[in-house]
Each structure stands twice: as structure tokens, then as C-alpha cells.
């Protein structure tokens, strides 16, 4: 089974600075999707960014970008110019491209933004 | 607002009891997924329904069951509740049977179940 590991239970960043959240995963599949979800105190799971494994170019969405290293099975999230509203729990998730209806989530990283 | 509605938002019940969690998917979405988020854990997949039929099962206990009704809303039934069943239960919906890069799942705000 696929596993997703987030080794940083908590991170903090100064407002306007940059922070990187780590994620590694284990799979024997060659095609899959990777995601970062944000879960603020409202509990809503909000999609931040996604990456398709066969695309080598790293995805970016405004201040959010990823560093996808397929060989290393690493998928980190970089948040630039951090804002107070970025404070939340961040979950890395994997989904197969072949049997792709089930997400495998990491245990999350709680991000604090310091004013 | 994702368009996925879960009720109730909070539920407190005693061990041994039975509860029903409800999920209304986004308008037009045929797939409903249930996930459980225990303390300090990521979301764990429980079950997937598409247009009324069960399509996939994950780590769902035998004490738990689900169904999807003709109007596409879904219910997750949890019985003989134990303290360890305390968790956030999320529902997600999507339009098709499968999720690809251009078909996304939208999550509700969850039901927080506390078993005392």
C-alpha cells in the first residue's frame, strides 16, 4: 500500500518569510497524483496545489510551489511571502492514476505564522 | 464553501450507542467518499459510493456501514461506539466514477464525533 510521511509535526514562519514543508511517499506505481491540502481551524479541506507524476515541471499556484523529486519520492511545499491566513494544518496526499479514487494522506504539519 | 454539506457538525454520544452522519454532495456529483480523521492522524479512507452503489472499501470497521440514496445524499452509520471512534468524519464528493487530474474531490467541513 502507498504511504505518505510528513516528518514535521509543527513548523513556524515569520510573516512575509518563506517556509518549506516536507513530504515523502512510497509507491511502486509510475503514474500518480500528489496534492497539498490546507485545513484551517474551520476544518474545511482546501486544495492548495497538485502535481501529476509524469510532469517534470514543478507546479506553482501564486505563492505556493512544490519541489517534486520523483526518484527520491519527495514532494515538498514552499510557501513564499507567508501570510497570517496561511496558518493551518497542511496535509500531503497521494492518489493513484490507475485506481485513483482513494487519497492516502500524511499525518499533517501544523504551520504557525508569527506576525 | 465547497458545496458539500455535512450534518451534524458536532455530535457527542455514549459508548455502545449508534449514530448516523449525513452528507449532501455538491449538486450533480455522483460520487461520495467517507474519510475518518483521528487525533494527530491524516484522513483515512473508509468507503466510496457512486450513484447509489458501493465502489470501494478502505479501513472501515464492520460496526460501520454506509449507503447512498437515490437523491445522492449519503449516510454513514456507526454502531456499538467505542471511545476510539472519536474522530472527525469527512465526506467528499466528485462528479464522476473516477478521479483524474481534471476531476477533483471536494470536501465537506466534517462531523466531529465525541464518544464519552
Short mmCIF file of C-alpha atoms in Angstrom, two decimals:
data_model
loop_
_atom_site.label_atom_id
_atom_site.label_comp_id
_atom_site.label_asym_id
_atom_site.label_seq_id
_atom_site.Cartn_x
_atom_site.Cartn_y
_atom_site.Cartn_z
CA UNK A 1 0.00 0.00 0.00
CA UNK A 2 1.04 3.55 -0.55
CA UNK A 3 2.30 5.51 2.43
CA UNK A 4 2.79 9.23 2.86
CA UNK A 5 5.13 10.61 5.50
CA UNK A 6 5.27 14.13 6.85
CA UNK A 7 8.16 14.27 9.29
CA UNK A 8 7.49 17.78 10.60
CA UNK A 9 4.53 17.78 13.01
CA UNK A 10 4.91 21.54 13.55
CA UNK A 11 6.56 24.39 11.73
CA UNK A 12 6.61 28.12 12.23
CA UNK A 13 7.47 31.00 9.94
CA UNK A 14 7.74 34.73 10.30
CA UNK A 15 5.19 36.72 8.35
CA UNK A 16 6.48 37.58 4.84
CA UNK A 17 9.17 34.89 5.04
CA UNK A 18 9.39 31.59 3.17
CA UNK A 19 8.79 28.15 4.63
CA UNK A 20 9.11 24.66 3.19
CA UNK A 21 7.04 21.72 4.34
CA UNK A 22 8.38 18.24 3.66
CA UNK A 23 6.63 15.16 2.36
CA UNK A 24 7.88 11.78 1.22
CA UNK A 25 5.88 8.90 -0.12
CA UNK A 26 6.31 5.27 -1.00
CA UNK A 27 4.81 3.67 -4.08
CA UNK A 28 5.61 1.17 -6.79
CA UNK A 29 3.38 2.92 -9.30
CA UNK A 30 4.78 5.08 -12.08
CA UNK A 31 1.83 7.39 -12.58
CA UNK A 32 0.06 9.10 -9.75
CA UNK A 33 -1.02 12.46 -8.41
CA UNK A 34 0.29 14.36 -5.42
CA UNK A 35 -1.53 17.04 -3.51
CA UNK A 36 -1.16 19.52 -0.71
CA UNK A 37 -4.31 20.29 1.25
CA UNK A 38 -4.77 23.02 3.82
CA UNK A 39 -7.01 22.51 6.84
CA UNK A 40 -7.65 25.76 8.74
CA UNK A 41 -9.48 25.83 12.09
CA UNK A 42 -12.74 25.78 10.16
CA UNK A 43 -11.81 22.13 9.33
CA UNK A 44 -12.51 22.65 5.64
CA UNK A 45 -10.04 20.68 3.49
CA UNK A 46 -8.85 23.13 0.85
CA UNK A 47 -6.80 22.05 -2.14
CA UNK A 48 -3.63 24.15 -2.31
CA UNK A 49 -1.70 22.61 -5.18
CA UNK A 50 -1.42 19.38 -7.14
CA UNK A 51 1.19 17.65 -9.27
CA UNK A 52 0.94 14.85 -11.80
CA UNK A 53 3.84 12.45 -11.51
CA UNK A 54 4.71 12.24 -15.19
CA UNK A 55 5.03 16.00 -15.46
CA UNK A 56 8.55 17.00 -14.59
CA UNK A 57 7.78 20.68 -14.23
CA UNK A 58 7.05 21.68 -10.66
CA UNK A 59 3.56 23.05 -10.07
CA UNK A 60 3.07 26.59 -8.84
CA UNK A 61 -0.02 28.43 -7.62
CA UNK A 62 0.71 32.05 -6.76
CA UNK A 63 2.76 31.99 -3.53
CA UNK A 64 2.71 28.20 -3.35
CA UNK A 65 5.11 25.99 -5.24
CA UNK A 66 6.33 22.43 -4.97
CA UNK A 67 9.66 20.71 -5.34
CA UNK A 68 8.82 17.33 -6.84
CA UNK A 69 11.67 14.83 -6.88
CA UNK A 70 10.23 11.65 -8.38
CA UNK A 71 13.31 9.49 -7.96
CA UNK A 72 13.61 10.48 -4.33
CA UNK A 73 9.82 10.22 -3.85
CA UNK A 74 9.79 13.64 -2.31
CA UNK A 75 7.15 16.34 -2.66
CA UNK A 76 7.78 19.46 -0.61
CA UNK A 77 5.62 22.58 -0.45
CA UNK A 78 7.16 26.03 -0.44
CA UNK A 79 5.10 28.96 0.78
CA UNK A 80 6.57 32.33 -0.12
CA UNK A 81 5.70 35.66 1.46
CA UNK A 82 3.84 33.87 4.27
CA UNK A 83 0.63 35.48 5.45
CA UNK A 84 -1.28 35.15 8.69
CA UNK A 85 -4.04 33.38 6.78
CA UNK A 86 -1.62 30.62 5.83
CA UNK A 87 -1.68 29.33 9.40
CA UNK A 88 -3.28 25.90 9.24
CA UNK A 89 -2.64 22.20 9.19
CA UNK A 90 -1.16 21.09 5.86
CA UNK A 91 -1.63 17.58 4.56
CA UNK A 92 0.30 15.93 1.79
CA UNK A 93 -1.72 13.36 -0.15
CA UNK A 94 -1.17 10.71 -2.81
CA UNK A 95 -3.63 9.34 -5.30
CA UNK A 96 -3.08 6.62 -7.87
CA UNK A 97 -3.69 7.45 -11.52
CA UNK A 98 -4.86 3.89 -12.22
CA UNK A 99 -7.10 3.15 -9.26
CA UNK A 100 -7.35 6.77 -8.38
CA UNK A 101 -10.34 7.19 -6.16
CA UNK A 102 -8.65 6.90 -2.81
CA UNK A 103 -6.42 9.51 -1.21
CA UNK A 104 -3.57 8.48 1.05
CA UNK A 105 -2.84 11.29 3.46
CA UNK A 106 0.15 12.09 5.62
CA UNK A 107 -0.29 12.95 9.28
CA UNK A 108 -0.03 16.67 8.65
CA UNK A 109 2.17 19.62 9.53
CA UNK A 110 0.79 22.38 11.71
CA UNK A 111 2.03 25.72 10.41
CA UNK A 112 2.14 28.77 12.65
CA UNK A 113 2.70 32.20 11.14
CA UNK A 114 4.31 34.68 13.51
CA UNK A 115 3.36 38.33 12.99
CA UNK B 1 -17.71 26.84 0.59
CA UNK B 2 -17.11 23.53 -1.18
CA UNK B 3 -20.80 22.83 -1.76
CA UNK B 4 -20.61 19.61 0.27
CA UNK B 5 -22.80 19.72 3.37
CA UNK B 6 -22.31 17.52 6.38
CA UNK B 7 -24.63 17.30 9.35
CA UNK B 8 -24.42 17.46 12.25
CA UNK B 9 -21.24 19.49 12.76
CA UNK B 10 -20.76 18.12 16.24
CA UNK B 11 -22.05 15.00 17.95
CA UNK B 12 -21.47 13.73 21.47
CA UNK B 13 -22.68 10.30 22.38
CA UNK B 14 -22.02 7.48 24.82
CA UNK B 15 -20.19 4.23 24.28
CA UNK B 16 -22.34 1.48 22.87
CA UNK B 17 -24.65 3.88 21.05
CA UNK B 18 -25.36 4.23 17.35
CA UNK B 19 -25.18 7.43 15.30
CA UNK B 20 -25.83 8.46 11.73
CA UNK B 21 -23.78 11.06 9.91
CA UNK B 22 -25.21 12.68 6.84
CA UNK B 23 -23.56 14.05 3.71
CA UNK B 24 -25.13 16.01 0.87
CA UNK B 25 -22.77 16.12 -2.11
CA UNK B 26 -22.33 19.04 -4.46
CA UNK B 27 -25.15 19.42 -6.91
CA UNK B 28 -24.67 16.94 -9.74
CA UNK B 29 -21.90 14.94 -8.07
CA UNK B 30 -22.49 11.20 -8.20
CA UNK B 31 -19.58 10.02 -6.08
CA UNK B 32 -19.38 10.26 -2.31
CA UNK B 33 -16.34 9.32 -0.25
CA UNK B 34 -16.09 8.97 3.52
CA UNK B 35 -12.90 9.55 5.48
CA UNK B 36 -12.04 9.34 9.16
CA UNK B 37 -9.53 11.69 10.78
CA UNK B 38 -8.46 10.58 14.24
CA UNK B 39 -6.38 12.77 16.55
CA UNK B 40 -2.95 13.53 15.10
CA UNK B 41 -3.67 11.40 12.07
CA UNK B 42 -4.26 12.09 8.43
CA UNK B 43 -7.53 11.23 6.82
CA UNK B 44 -8.15 7.50 6.40
CA UNK B 45 -10.36 6.32 3.56
CA UNK B 46 -13.45 4.43 4.64
CA UNK B 47 -15.74 3.88 1.67
CA UNK B 48 -16.75 5.17 -1.78
CA UNK B 49 -20.23 5.19 -3.30
CA UNK B 50 -21.11 6.05 -6.86
CA UNK B 51 -24.69 6.63 -7.93
CA UNK B 52 -26.04 4.50 -5.14
CA UNK B 53 -23.59 1.62 -5.43
CA UNK B 54 -20.65 0.80 -3.21
CA UNK B 55 -17.47 1.00 -5.29
CA UNK B 56 -14.56 0.68 -2.88
CA UNK B 57 -13.91 -0.06 0.76
CA UNK B 58 -10.99 1.03 2.83
CA UNK B 59 -10.30 0.53 6.51
CA UNK B 60 -13.93 0.52 7.54
CA UNK B 61 -14.89 -1.43 10.62
CA UNK B 62 -17.69 -3.96 10.48
CA UNK B 63 -19.55 -1.84 13.04
CA UNK B 64 -19.69 0.93 10.43
CA UNK B 65 -21.85 0.95 7.35
CA UNK B 66 -22.85 3.47 4.72
CA UNK B 67 -25.33 3.94 1.95
CA UNK B 68 -26.13 6.39 -0.79
CA UNK B 69 -29.73 7.19 -1.50
CA UNK B 70 -31.49 7.89 -4.82
CA UNK B 71 -31.21 11.64 -4.19
CA UNK B 72 -27.43 11.02 -3.89
CA UNK B 73 -27.06 12.02 -0.27
CA UNK B 74 -25.13 9.54 1.82
CA UNK B 75 -25.25 8.38 5.40
CA UNK B 76 -22.52 6.80 7.48
CA UNK B 77 -23.84 4.66 10.31
CA UNK B 78 -21.61 3.97 13.27
CA UNK B 79 -22.80 1.42 15.84
CA UNK B 80 -21.60 -0.05 19.14
CA UNK B 81 -19.49 3.04 19.52
CA UNK B 82 -16.20 2.91 21.35
CA UNK B 83 -14.04 5.68 22.76
CA UNK B 84 -11.59 5.13 19.92
CA UNK B 85 -14.24 6.04 17.36
CA UNK B 86 -13.99 9.67 18.43
CA UNK B 87 -12.78 11.47 15.33
CA UNK B 88 -13.62 13.87 12.55
CA UNK B 89 -15.58 12.22 9.80
CA UNK B 90 -15.28 13.84 6.39
CA UNK B 91 -17.34 13.40 3.31
CA UNK B 92 -16.10 14.35 -0.14
CA UNK B 93 -17.87 14.34 -3.47
CA UNK B 94 -16.90 14.35 -7.11
CA UNK B 95 -18.72 14.31 -10.40
CA UNK B 96 -17.58 11.02 -11.90
CA UNK B 97 -16.76 7.47 -11.01
CA UNK B 98 -13.04 8.05 -11.11
CA UNK B 99 -10.84 10.94 -10.12
CA UNK B 100 -8.35 12.16 -12.66
CA UNK B 101 -6.24 15.24 -12.88
CA UNK B 102 -9.14 17.32 -14.06
CA UNK B 103 -11.78 15.87 -11.78
CA UNK B 104 -11.41 16.93 -8.23
CA UNK B 105 -12.88 15.82 -4.94
CA UNK B 106 -14.49 18.48 -2.75
CA UNK B 107 -14.57 18.01 0.99
CA UNK B 108 -17.20 18.98 3.49
CA UNK B 109 -16.36 20.53 6.85
CA UNK B 110 -16.66 17.27 8.68
CA UNK B 111 -18.62 15.97 11.63
CA UNK B 112 -16.77 15.88 14.91
CA UNK B 113 -17.86 12.80 16.83
CA UNK B 114 -17.02 12.53 20.50
CA UNK B 115 -17.74 9.25 22.26
CA UNK B 116 -17.79 9.51 26.07
#
